[in-house]
Amino acid sequence: MAVTLEQAQRVGYTCLKALLRFAFMVANNLVAIPSYVLYLIMLQPLRVLDSKSFWYIEGVLFKWLLAMVASWGWWAGYTVVEWGDDVKAVSEDEAMVLVNHQATGDVCTLMMCLQDKGTVVRQMMWLMDHIFKYTNFGIVSLIHGDFFIRQGRAHRDQQLVLLKEHLEKYYRSRNRKWIVLFPEGGFLRKRRETSQAFAKKNNLPFLKHVTLPRIGATQVILKTLVAPQENGTPAGRDAVIKESKSKGLQWVIDTTIAYPKGEPIDIQTWILGYRQPTVTHVHYRIFPVKDVPAEPEALTHWLYQRFIEKEDLLTHFYETGAFPPLQGQTKAISREMTLSNLWLVGIQSLAFLSGGMWYCILQYFYHCLF
């Protein structure tokens, strides 16, 4: 079939746009990430004198970096509509966020939709695959105090010990509030077949849109961060409350991400913008941590139930284009999440100005020394 002039022009425009967006992303990273690192190096004396203020500033810079990533998708027309409970109501409390995992774009979607949730982004900790440590954003996550978890049965026990130590050392000392994890332990397309075989063997429901979650990291987080008696079992020496006035982990936020037609957005699409404008849908359910069982067997059942509910939510979404109403509602209510273009331009401008400033400073010292 011959290609028409209009089709050729459309392909050419898409390729040119993708090339320009890629160049902008590279430039964005080259100025923003080194600036973040250099600002924090200069602020090391403040870290010694007033650690709380240091991590407050680091959190603000971290939020701005995530806003830059969000802007790549926002300006490509990738937006978010939110459903279910309003998580702004618990944005100042400590919470664990459980998210289904379909593609690399899930992280970008969360970076976008949490931007308007108060202090959440600057005070959150991420659990992510160790491979992200070696990406352009790895140095930022290392400094911020995110945890990189290595997948695989051979590493599982050791990783859980390291996670517990990491939480005890960094979570409250850096005033973290929310912790985000993907309990499935990998992308849907990679884990679905294994999960279905496990479900069949153990007489569990057959899931297509999610996989059965792994319990380890969730159990460690609850055991380490929940205050004594919050979920029915004394936390004892495992709870990282210490001299802090923190109430401990208060909520579990069950987050379900859905893409139109079940076609997830990956990081390449987010950067290059070659896909047509797309609305991603995010559904929240908030559970008080006191309602979450602490015993391993009961917790496993509780977590499985959450993902069975996710399966039902996603099935309903793919059939109707909307999530079902919450219990007690007659009609589901959605909320369109928005970002300020002026704010995004301001952050991007600050990043490029900072990059130019640090380049001049480093160039000056280079000429002085050599």
CSV table of C-alpha atoms in Angstrom, one decimal:
chain,number,residue,atom,x,y,z
A,1,MET,CA,0.0,0.0,0.0
A,2,ALA,CA,1.5,3.3,-1.0
A,3,VAL,CA,2.2,5.9,1.6
A,4,THR,CA,0.4,9.2,1.1
A,5,LEU,CA,2.0,12.5,1.5
A,6,GLU,CA,-0.1,13.3,4.5
A,7,GLN,CA,1.0,10.0,6.2
A,8,ALA,CA,4.6,10.8,5.4
A,9,GLN,CA,4.3,14.2,6.9
A,10,ARG,CA,2.7,12.8,10.0
A,11,VAL,CA,5.5,10.3,10.5
A,12,GLY,CA,8.1,13.0,9.8
A,13,TYR,CA,6.5,15.3,12.4
A,14,THR,CA,6.4,12.5,15.0
A,15,CYS,CA,10.0,11.6,14.5
A,16,LEU,CA,11.1,15.3,14.6
A,17,LYS,CA,9.1,15.9,17.8
A,18,ALA,CA,10.5,12.7,19.4
A,19,LEU,CA,14.1,13.8,18.5
A,20,LEU,CA,13.6,17.3,19.9
A,21,ARG,CA,12.0,15.9,23.1
A,22,PHE,CA,14.8,13.5,23.5
A,23,ALA,CA,17.4,16.3,23.2
A,24,PHE,CA,15.4,18.4,25.7
A,25,MET,CA,15.3,15.4,28.2
A,26,VAL,CA,19.1,14.9,27.8
A,27,ALA,CA,19.8,18.6,28.4
A,28,ASN,CA,17.3,18.6,31.3
A,29,ASN,CA,19.2,15.8,33.0
A,30,LEU,CA,22.6,17.3,32.3
A,31,VAL,CA,21.7,20.5,34.1
A,32,ALA,CA,19.2,19.4,36.8
A,33,ILE,CA,20.9,16.3,38.3
A,34,PRO,CA,24.4,17.7,38.7
A,35,SER,CA,22.9,20.9,40.1
A,36,TYR,CA,20.9,18.9,42.7
A,37,VAL,CA,24.1,17.1,43.7
A,38,LEU,CA,26.3,20.2,43.8
A,39,TYR,CA,23.7,22.2,45.9
A,40,LEU,CA,23.6,19.3,48.4
A,41,ILE,CA,27.4,19.2,48.5
A,42,MET,CA,27.5,22.9,49.3
A,43,LEU,CA,24.9,22.4,52.1
A,44,GLN,CA,26.9,19.7,53.9
A,45,PRO,CA,27.8,22.0,56.8
A,46,LEU,CA,24.0,22.6,57.3
A,47,ARG,CA,23.5,18.9,57.4
A,48,VAL,CA,25.8,18.8,60.4
A,49,LEU,CA,24.4,21.8,62.1
A,50,ASP,CA,20.7,21.3,61.4
A,51,SER,CA,19.9,18.0,59.8
A,52,LYS,CA,16.1,18.7,59.7
A,53,SER,CA,16.6,21.8,57.6
A,54,PHE,CA,19.0,20.1,55.3
A,55,TRP,CA,16.6,17.3,54.5
A,56,TYR,CA,13.8,19.8,54.1
A,57,ILE,CA,15.7,21.6,51.4
A,58,GLU,CA,16.8,18.2,49.8
A,59,GLY,CA,13.1,17.2,49.7
A,60,VAL,CA,12.1,20.4,47.9
A,61,LEU,CA,14.8,19.9,45.3
A,62,PHE,CA,13.8,16.2,45.0
A,63,LYS,CA,10.1,17.3,44.4
A,64,TRP,CA,11.3,19.7,41.7
A,65,LEU,CA,13.3,17.0,40.0
A,66,LEU,CA,10.2,14.7,39.9
A,67,ALA,CA,8.1,17.6,38.6
A,68,MET,CA,10.5,17.8,35.7
A,69,VAL,CA,9.9,14.2,34.9
A,70,ALA,CA,6.2,14.8,35.2
A,71,SER,CA,6.4,17.7,32.8
A,72,TRP,CA,7.8,15.5,30.0
A,73,GLY,CA,4.5,13.5,30.1
A,74,TRP,CA,2.2,16.5,30.9
A,75,TRP,CA,3.4,18.4,27.8
A,76,ALA,CA,3.0,15.3,25.7
A,77,GLY,CA,-0.7,15.2,26.7
A,78,TYR,CA,-0.4,12.3,29.1
A,79,THR,CA,-2.7,13.3,32.0
A,80,VAL,CA,-4.2,11.6,35.0
A,81,VAL,CA,-7.8,11.2,36.3
A,82,GLU,CA,-8.1,10.0,39.9
A,83,TRP,CA,-10.9,7.9,41.4
A,84,GLY,CA,-11.9,6.6,44.8
A,85,ASP,CA,-10.8,8.0,48.2
A,86,ASP,CA,-9.2,11.4,48.3
A,87,VAL,CA,-5.6,10.8,49.5
A,88,LYS,CA,-5.0,14.5,50.2
A,89,ALA,CA,-6.9,13.9,53.4
A,90,VAL,CA,-4.0,11.8,54.7
A,91,SER,CA,-1.1,13.6,53.0
A,92,GLU,CA,0.4,14.7,56.3
A,93,ASP,CA,0.2,11.3,57.9
A,94,GLU,CA,2.5,8.3,57.4
A,95,ALA,CA,1.3,5.9,54.8
A,96,MET,CA,2.4,2.8,52.8
A,97,VAL,CA,1.3,3.0,49.1
A,98,LEU,CA,0.7,-0.4,47.4
A,99,VAL,CA,0.7,-0.1,43.6
A,100,ASN,CA,0.1,-2.6,40.8
A,101,HIS,CA,3.0,-2.7,38.2
A,102,GLN,CA,2.5,-2.8,34.5
A,103,ALA,CA,5.4,-0.8,33.0
A,104,THR,CA,8.1,1.7,33.6
A,105,GLY,CA,5.5,4.5,33.0
A,106,ASP,CA,3.8,3.6,36.4
A,107,VAL,CA,6.6,5.4,38.2
A,108,CYS,CA,6.3,8.5,36.0
A,109,THR,CA,2.5,8.5,36.5
A,110,LEU,CA,3.0,8.5,40.3
A,111,MET,CA,5.5,11.3,40.0
A,112,MET,CA,2.9,13.3,38.2
A,113,CYS,CA,-0.3,12.5,40.2
A,114,LEU,CA,1.4,13.0,43.6
A,115,GLN,CA,2.7,16.4,42.8
A,116,ASP,CA,-0.4,18.2,44.2
A,117,LYS,CA,-0.6,16.1,47.4
A,118,GLY,CA,1.0,18.6,49.7
A,119,THR,CA,4.4,17.5,51.1
A,120,VAL,CA,4.1,13.9,50.0
A,121,VAL,CA,6.6,13.9,47.1
A,122,ARG,CA,9.4,15.6,49.1
A,123,GLN,CA,8.9,13.3,52.1
A,124,MET,CA,8.4,10.0,50.3
A,125,MET,CA,10.6,6.9,50.1
A,126,TRP,CA,10.5,4.6,47.0
A,127,LEU,CA,11.2,0.9,46.9
A,128,MET,CA,12.4,0.0,43.4
A,129,ASP,CA,14.4,-2.6,41.5
A,130,HIS,CA,18.1,-2.3,42.0
A,131,ILE,CA,18.6,-1.8,38.2
A,132,PHE,CA,17.3,1.8,38.6
A,133,LYS,CA,20.4,2.5,40.7
A,134,TYR,CA,22.4,2.5,37.5
A,135,THR,CA,20.1,4.9,35.6
A,136,ASN,CA,20.5,8.7,35.3
A,137,PHE,CA,18.2,9.2,38.3
A,138,GLY,CA,20.1,6.6,40.4
A,139,ILE,CA,22.4,9.1,42.2
A,140,VAL,CA,19.4,11.2,43.1
A,141,SER,CA,17.5,8.3,44.6
A,142,LEU,CA,20.7,7.2,46.5
A,143,ILE,CA,21.0,10.6,48.1
A,144,HIS,CA,17.3,10.9,48.8
A,145,GLY,CA,17.4,7.6,50.6
A,146,ASP,CA,15.3,5.3,48.4
A,147,PHE,CA,15.8,1.6,48.7
A,148,PHE,CA,16.9,-0.6,45.8
A,149,ILE,CA,15.7,-4.1,46.1
A,150,ARG,CA,17.3,-7.1,44.3
A,151,GLN,CA,14.8,-9.5,42.9
A,152,GLY,CA,15.1,-13.3,43.0
A,153,ARG,CA,14.7,-16.1,45.5
A,154,ALA,CA,18.5,-16.3,46.1
A,155,HIS,CA,18.5,-12.7,47.4
A,156,ARG,CA,15.1,-12.5,49.1
A,157,ASP,CA,16.0,-13.1,52.8
A,158,GLN,CA,19.1,-10.9,52.6
A,159,GLN,CA,17.2,-8.1,50.9
A,160,LEU,CA,14.5,-8.1,53.6
A,161,VAL,CA,17.2,-7.7,56.3
A,162,LEU,CA,18.8,-4.9,54.4
A,163,LEU,CA,15.3,-3.2,54.0
A,164,LYS,CA,14.7,-3.3,57.7
A,165,GLU,CA,18.1,-1.8,58.4
A,166,HIS,CA,17.5,0.9,55.8
A,167,LEU,CA,14.2,1.9,57.3
A,168,GLU,CA,15.6,2.0,60.8
A,169,LYS,CA,18.5,4.2,59.6
A,170,TYR,CA,16.9,6.6,57.2
A,171,TYR,CA,13.1,6.6,57.4
A,172,ARG,CA,12.5,8.8,60.4
A,173,SER,CA,15.9,10.5,60.5
A,174,ARG,CA,15.0,12.1,57.2
A,175,ASN,CA,11.4,12.7,58.1
A,176,ARG,CA,9.8,10.5,55.6
A,177,LYS,CA,6.0,10.2,55.5
A,178,TRP,CA,5.0,7.9,52.6
A,179,ILE,CA,6.7,4.7,51.3
A,180,VAL,CA,5.8,3.4,47.9
A,181,LEU,CA,6.3,-0.2,46.8
A,182,PHE,CA,5.1,-2.5,44.0
A,183,PRO,CA,4.3,-5.8,45.8
A,184,GLU,CA,4.0,-7.8,42.6
A,185,GLY,CA,7.8,-7.7,42.4
A,186,GLY,CA,8.0,-7.0,38.6
A,187,PHE,CA,6.0,-6.0,35.5
A,188,LEU,CA,2.7,-7.7,34.8
A,189,ARG,CA,3.8,-9.1,31.4
A,190,LYS,CA,6.8,-10.8,33.0
A,191,ARG,CA,5.2,-12.2,36.1
A,192,ARG,CA,1.7,-13.1,34.9
A,193,GLU,CA,2.4,-16.7,33.7
A,194,THR,CA,4.3,-17.6,36.9
A,195,SER,CA,1.7,-16.1,39.1
A,196,GLN,CA,-1.1,-17.9,37.4
A,197,ALA,CA,0.7,-21.2,37.7
A,198,PHE,CA,1.2,-20.5,41.4
A,199,ALA,CA,-2.5,-19.7,41.8
A,200,LYS,CA,-3.6,-22.9,40.1
A,201,LYS,CA,-1.3,-25.0,42.3
A,202,ASN,CA,-2.5,-23.4,45.5
A,203,ASN,CA,-6.2,-23.1,44.6
A,204,LEU,CA,-6.1,-19.3,44.4
A,205,PRO,CA,-8.1,-17.0,42.0
A,206,PHE,CA,-6.9,-16.8,38.3
A,207,LEU,CA,-5.8,-13.2,37.7
A,208,LYS,CA,-5.2,-11.6,34.3
A,209,HIS,CA,-4.8,-7.9,35.0
A,210,VAL,CA,-2.6,-8.2,38.1
A,211,THR,CA,-0.4,-10.9,39.7
A,212,LEU,CA,-0.4,-12.3,43.2
A,213,PRO,CA,1.8,-10.0,45.4
A,214,ARG,CA,4.8,-11.0,47.4
A,215,ILE,CA,4.5,-10.5,51.2
A,216,GLY,CA,8.1,-9.9,52.3
A,217,ALA,CA,8.6,-6.2,51.9
A,218,THR,CA,5.1,-5.3,53.1
A,219,GLN,CA,5.6,-7.3,56.2
A,220,VAL,CA,9.0,-5.7,57.0
A,221,ILE,CA,7.6,-2.2,56.5
A,222,LEU,CA,4.6,-2.9,58.8
A,223,LYS,CA,6.7,-4.5,61.4
A,224,THR,CA,9.3,-1.8,61.4
A,225,LEU,CA,7.2,1.4,61.0
A,226,VAL,CA,3.9,0.7,62.7
A,227,ALA,CA,3.6,2.0,66.3
A,228,PRO,CA,2.9,-0.4,69.1
A,229,GLN,CA,-0.7,-1.8,69.1
A,230,GLU,CA,-1.7,0.0,65.9
A,231,ASN,CA,-2.5,-3.2,64.0
A,232,GLY,CA,-3.4,-5.4,67.0
A,233,THR,CA,0.1,-6.6,67.8
A,234,PRO,CA,2.8,-4.9,69.9
A,235,ALA,CA,5.6,-3.7,67.7
A,236,GLY,CA,8.1,-3.9,70.5
A,237,ARG,CA,11.7,-3.4,69.6
A,238,ASP,CA,11.1,-3.5,65.8
A,239,ALA,CA,9.2,-0.2,65.7
A,240,VAL,CA,11.3,2.8,64.7
A,241,ILE,CA,9.5,5.3,67.0
A,242,LYS,CA,12.3,6.0,69.4
A,243,GLU,CA,12.4,9.6,70.8
A,244,SER,CA,10.4,10.8,67.8
A,245,LYS,CA,6.8,12.0,68.4
A,246,SER,CA,5.7,10.2,65.2
A,247,LYS,CA,2.5,8.3,65.5
A,248,GLY,CA,4.0,5.6,63.2
A,249,LEU,CA,2.5,4.3,60.0
A,250,GLN,CA,-1.2,5.3,60.0
A,251,TRP,CA,-2.6,4.2,56.6
A,252,VAL,CA,-2.3,1.8,53.8
A,253,ILE,CA,-3.2,3.3,50.4
A,254,ASP,CA,-4.2,0.7,47.8
A,255,THR,CA,-3.4,2.3,44.5
A,256,THR,CA,-4.6,0.9,41.2
A,257,ILE,CA,-3.2,2.3,37.9
A,258,ALA,CA,-5.3,1.6,34.7
A,259,TYR,CA,-4.4,2.5,31.1
A,260,PRO,CA,-7.0,2.8,28.3
A,261,LYS,CA,-7.4,-0.6,26.5
A,262,GLY,CA,-4.8,-2.1,28.9
A,263,GLU,CA,-1.9,-0.5,27.0
A,264,PRO,CA,0.5,0.8,29.5
A,265,ILE,CA,2.9,3.8,28.9
A,266,ASP,CA,6.6,3.0,29.2
A,267,ILE,CA,9.4,5.4,29.9
A,268,GLN,CA,10.4,5.7,26.2
A,269,THR,CA,6.9,6.9,25.3
A,270,TRP,CA,6.9,9.3,28.3
A,271,ILE,CA,10.1,10.8,27.0
A,272,LEU,CA,9.6,10.8,23.3
A,273,GLY,CA,5.9,11.5,23.3
A,274,TYR,CA,5.1,9.6,20.1
A,275,ARG,CA,1.9,8.1,21.5
A,276,GLN,CA,-1.3,10.1,21.1
A,277,PRO,CA,-2.5,12.1,24.3
A,278,THR,CA,-3.6,9.5,26.8
A,279,VAL,CA,-5.5,9.7,30.1
A,280,THR,CA,-4.2,7.3,32.8
A,281,HIS,CA,-6.7,6.5,35.5
A,282,VAL,CA,-5.6,6.0,39.2
A,283,HIS,CA,-7.9,4.6,41.8
A,284,TYR,CA,-7.2,4.9,45.6
A,285,ARG,CA,-8.6,3.0,48.6
A,286,ILE,CA,-7.4,4.0,52.1
A,287,PHE,CA,-7.2,1.5,54.9
A,288,PRO,CA,-6.4,2.3,58.5
A,289,VAL,CA,-3.3,0.4,59.5
A,290,LYS,CA,-5.0,-0.9,62.6
A,291,ASP,CA,-7.3,-2.9,60.3
A,292,VAL,CA,-4.3,-4.6,58.6
A,293,PRO,CA,-3.4,-7.9,60.3
A,294,ALA,CA,0.2,-8.4,61.6
A,295,GLU,CA,0.4,-12.2,61.6
A,296,PRO,CA,2.1,-13.5,58.4
A,297,GLU,CA,-0.7,-15.8,57.3
A,298,ALA,CA,-3.5,-13.3,57.9
A,299,LEU,CA,-1.4,-10.5,56.3
A,300,THR,CA,-0.9,-12.7,53.2
A,301,HIS,CA,-4.6,-13.3,52.9
A,302,TRP,CA,-5.3,-9.6,53.4
A,303,LEU,CA,-2.8,-8.6,50.7
A,304,TYR,CA,-4.1,-11.2,48.3
A,305,GLN,CA,-7.6,-9.8,48.8
A,306,ARG,CA,-6.4,-6.4,47.8
A,307,PHE,CA,-5.1,-7.7,44.5
A,308,ILE,CA,-8.2,-9.7,43.8
A,309,GLU,CA,-10.1,-6.5,44.3
A,310,LYS,CA,-7.7,-4.8,41.9
A,311,GLU,CA,-8.5,-7.5,39.4
A,312,ASP,CA,-12.2,-6.7,39.7
A,313,LEU,CA,-11.5,-2.9,39.5
A,314,LEU,CA,-9.5,-3.3,36.3
A,315,THR,CA,-11.9,-5.7,34.7
A,316,HIS,CA,-14.7,-3.2,35.3
A,317,PHE,CA,-12.6,-0.4,34.0
A,318,TYR,CA,-11.6,-2.2,30.8
A,319,GLU,CA,-15.3,-3.1,30.2
A,320,THR,CA,-16.8,0.3,30.9
A,321,GLY,CA,-14.0,2.9,30.8
A,322,ALA,CA,-14.6,3.9,34.4
A,323,PHE,CA,-14.0,2.5,37.9
A,324,PRO,CA,-17.0,1.4,39.9
A,325,PRO,CA,-18.3,3.6,42.7
A,326,LEU,CA,-17.1,3.2,46.3
A,327,GLN,CA,-19.3,1.4,48.8
A,328,GLY,CA,-22.1,3.8,49.8
A,329,GLN,CA,-21.9,5.7,46.5
A,330,THR,CA,-24.4,5.5,43.7
A,331,LYS,CA,-22.1,7.0,41.1
A,332,ALA,CA,-18.3,6.9,40.8
A,333,ILE,CA,-16.7,10.3,41.2
A,334,SER,CA,-13.5,11.1,39.2
A,335,ARG,CA,-11.1,14.0,39.7
A,336,GLU,CA,-8.9,15.4,37.0
A,337,MET,CA,-5.4,16.0,38.2
A,338,THR,CA,-3.8,19.2,36.9
A,339,LEU,CA,-0.3,20.8,36.9
A,340,SER,CA,0.5,24.4,36.5
A,341,ASN,CA,2.4,25.1,33.2
A,342,LEU,CA,3.7,28.3,34.7
A,343,TRP,CA,5.1,26.4,37.7
A,344,LEU,CA,6.6,23.7,35.5
A,345,VAL,CA,8.3,26.4,33.3
A,346,GLY,CA,9.6,28.1,36.4
A,347,ILE,CA,11.2,24.9,37.7
A,348,GLN,CA,12.7,24.1,34.3
A,349,SER,CA,14.1,27.6,34.1
A,350,LEU,CA,15.6,27.4,37.5
A,351,ALA,CA,17.2,24.1,36.5
A,352,PHE,CA,18.9,25.5,33.4
A,353,LEU,CA,19.9,28.7,35.2
A,354,SER,CA,21.5,26.5,38.0
A,355,GLY,CA,23.2,24.4,35.4
A,356,GLY,CA,24.7,27.5,33.8
A,357,MET,CA,25.7,28.9,37.2
A,358,TRP,CA,27.5,25.7,38.3
A,359,TYR,CA,29.2,25.5,34.9
A,360,CYS,CA,30.7,29.0,35.3
A,361,ILE,CA,31.7,28.3,38.9
A,362,LEU,CA,33.5,25.0,38.0
A,363,GLN,CA,35.1,26.6,34.9
A,364,TYR,CA,36.4,29.4,37.1
A,365,PHE,CA,38.0,27.0,39.6
A,366,TYR,CA,39.4,24.9,36.8
A,367,HIS,CA,41.2,27.9,35.3
A,368,CYS,CA,42.4,28.9,38.7
A,369,LEU,CA,43.9,25.5,39.4
A,370,PHE,CA,45.2,24.6,36.0
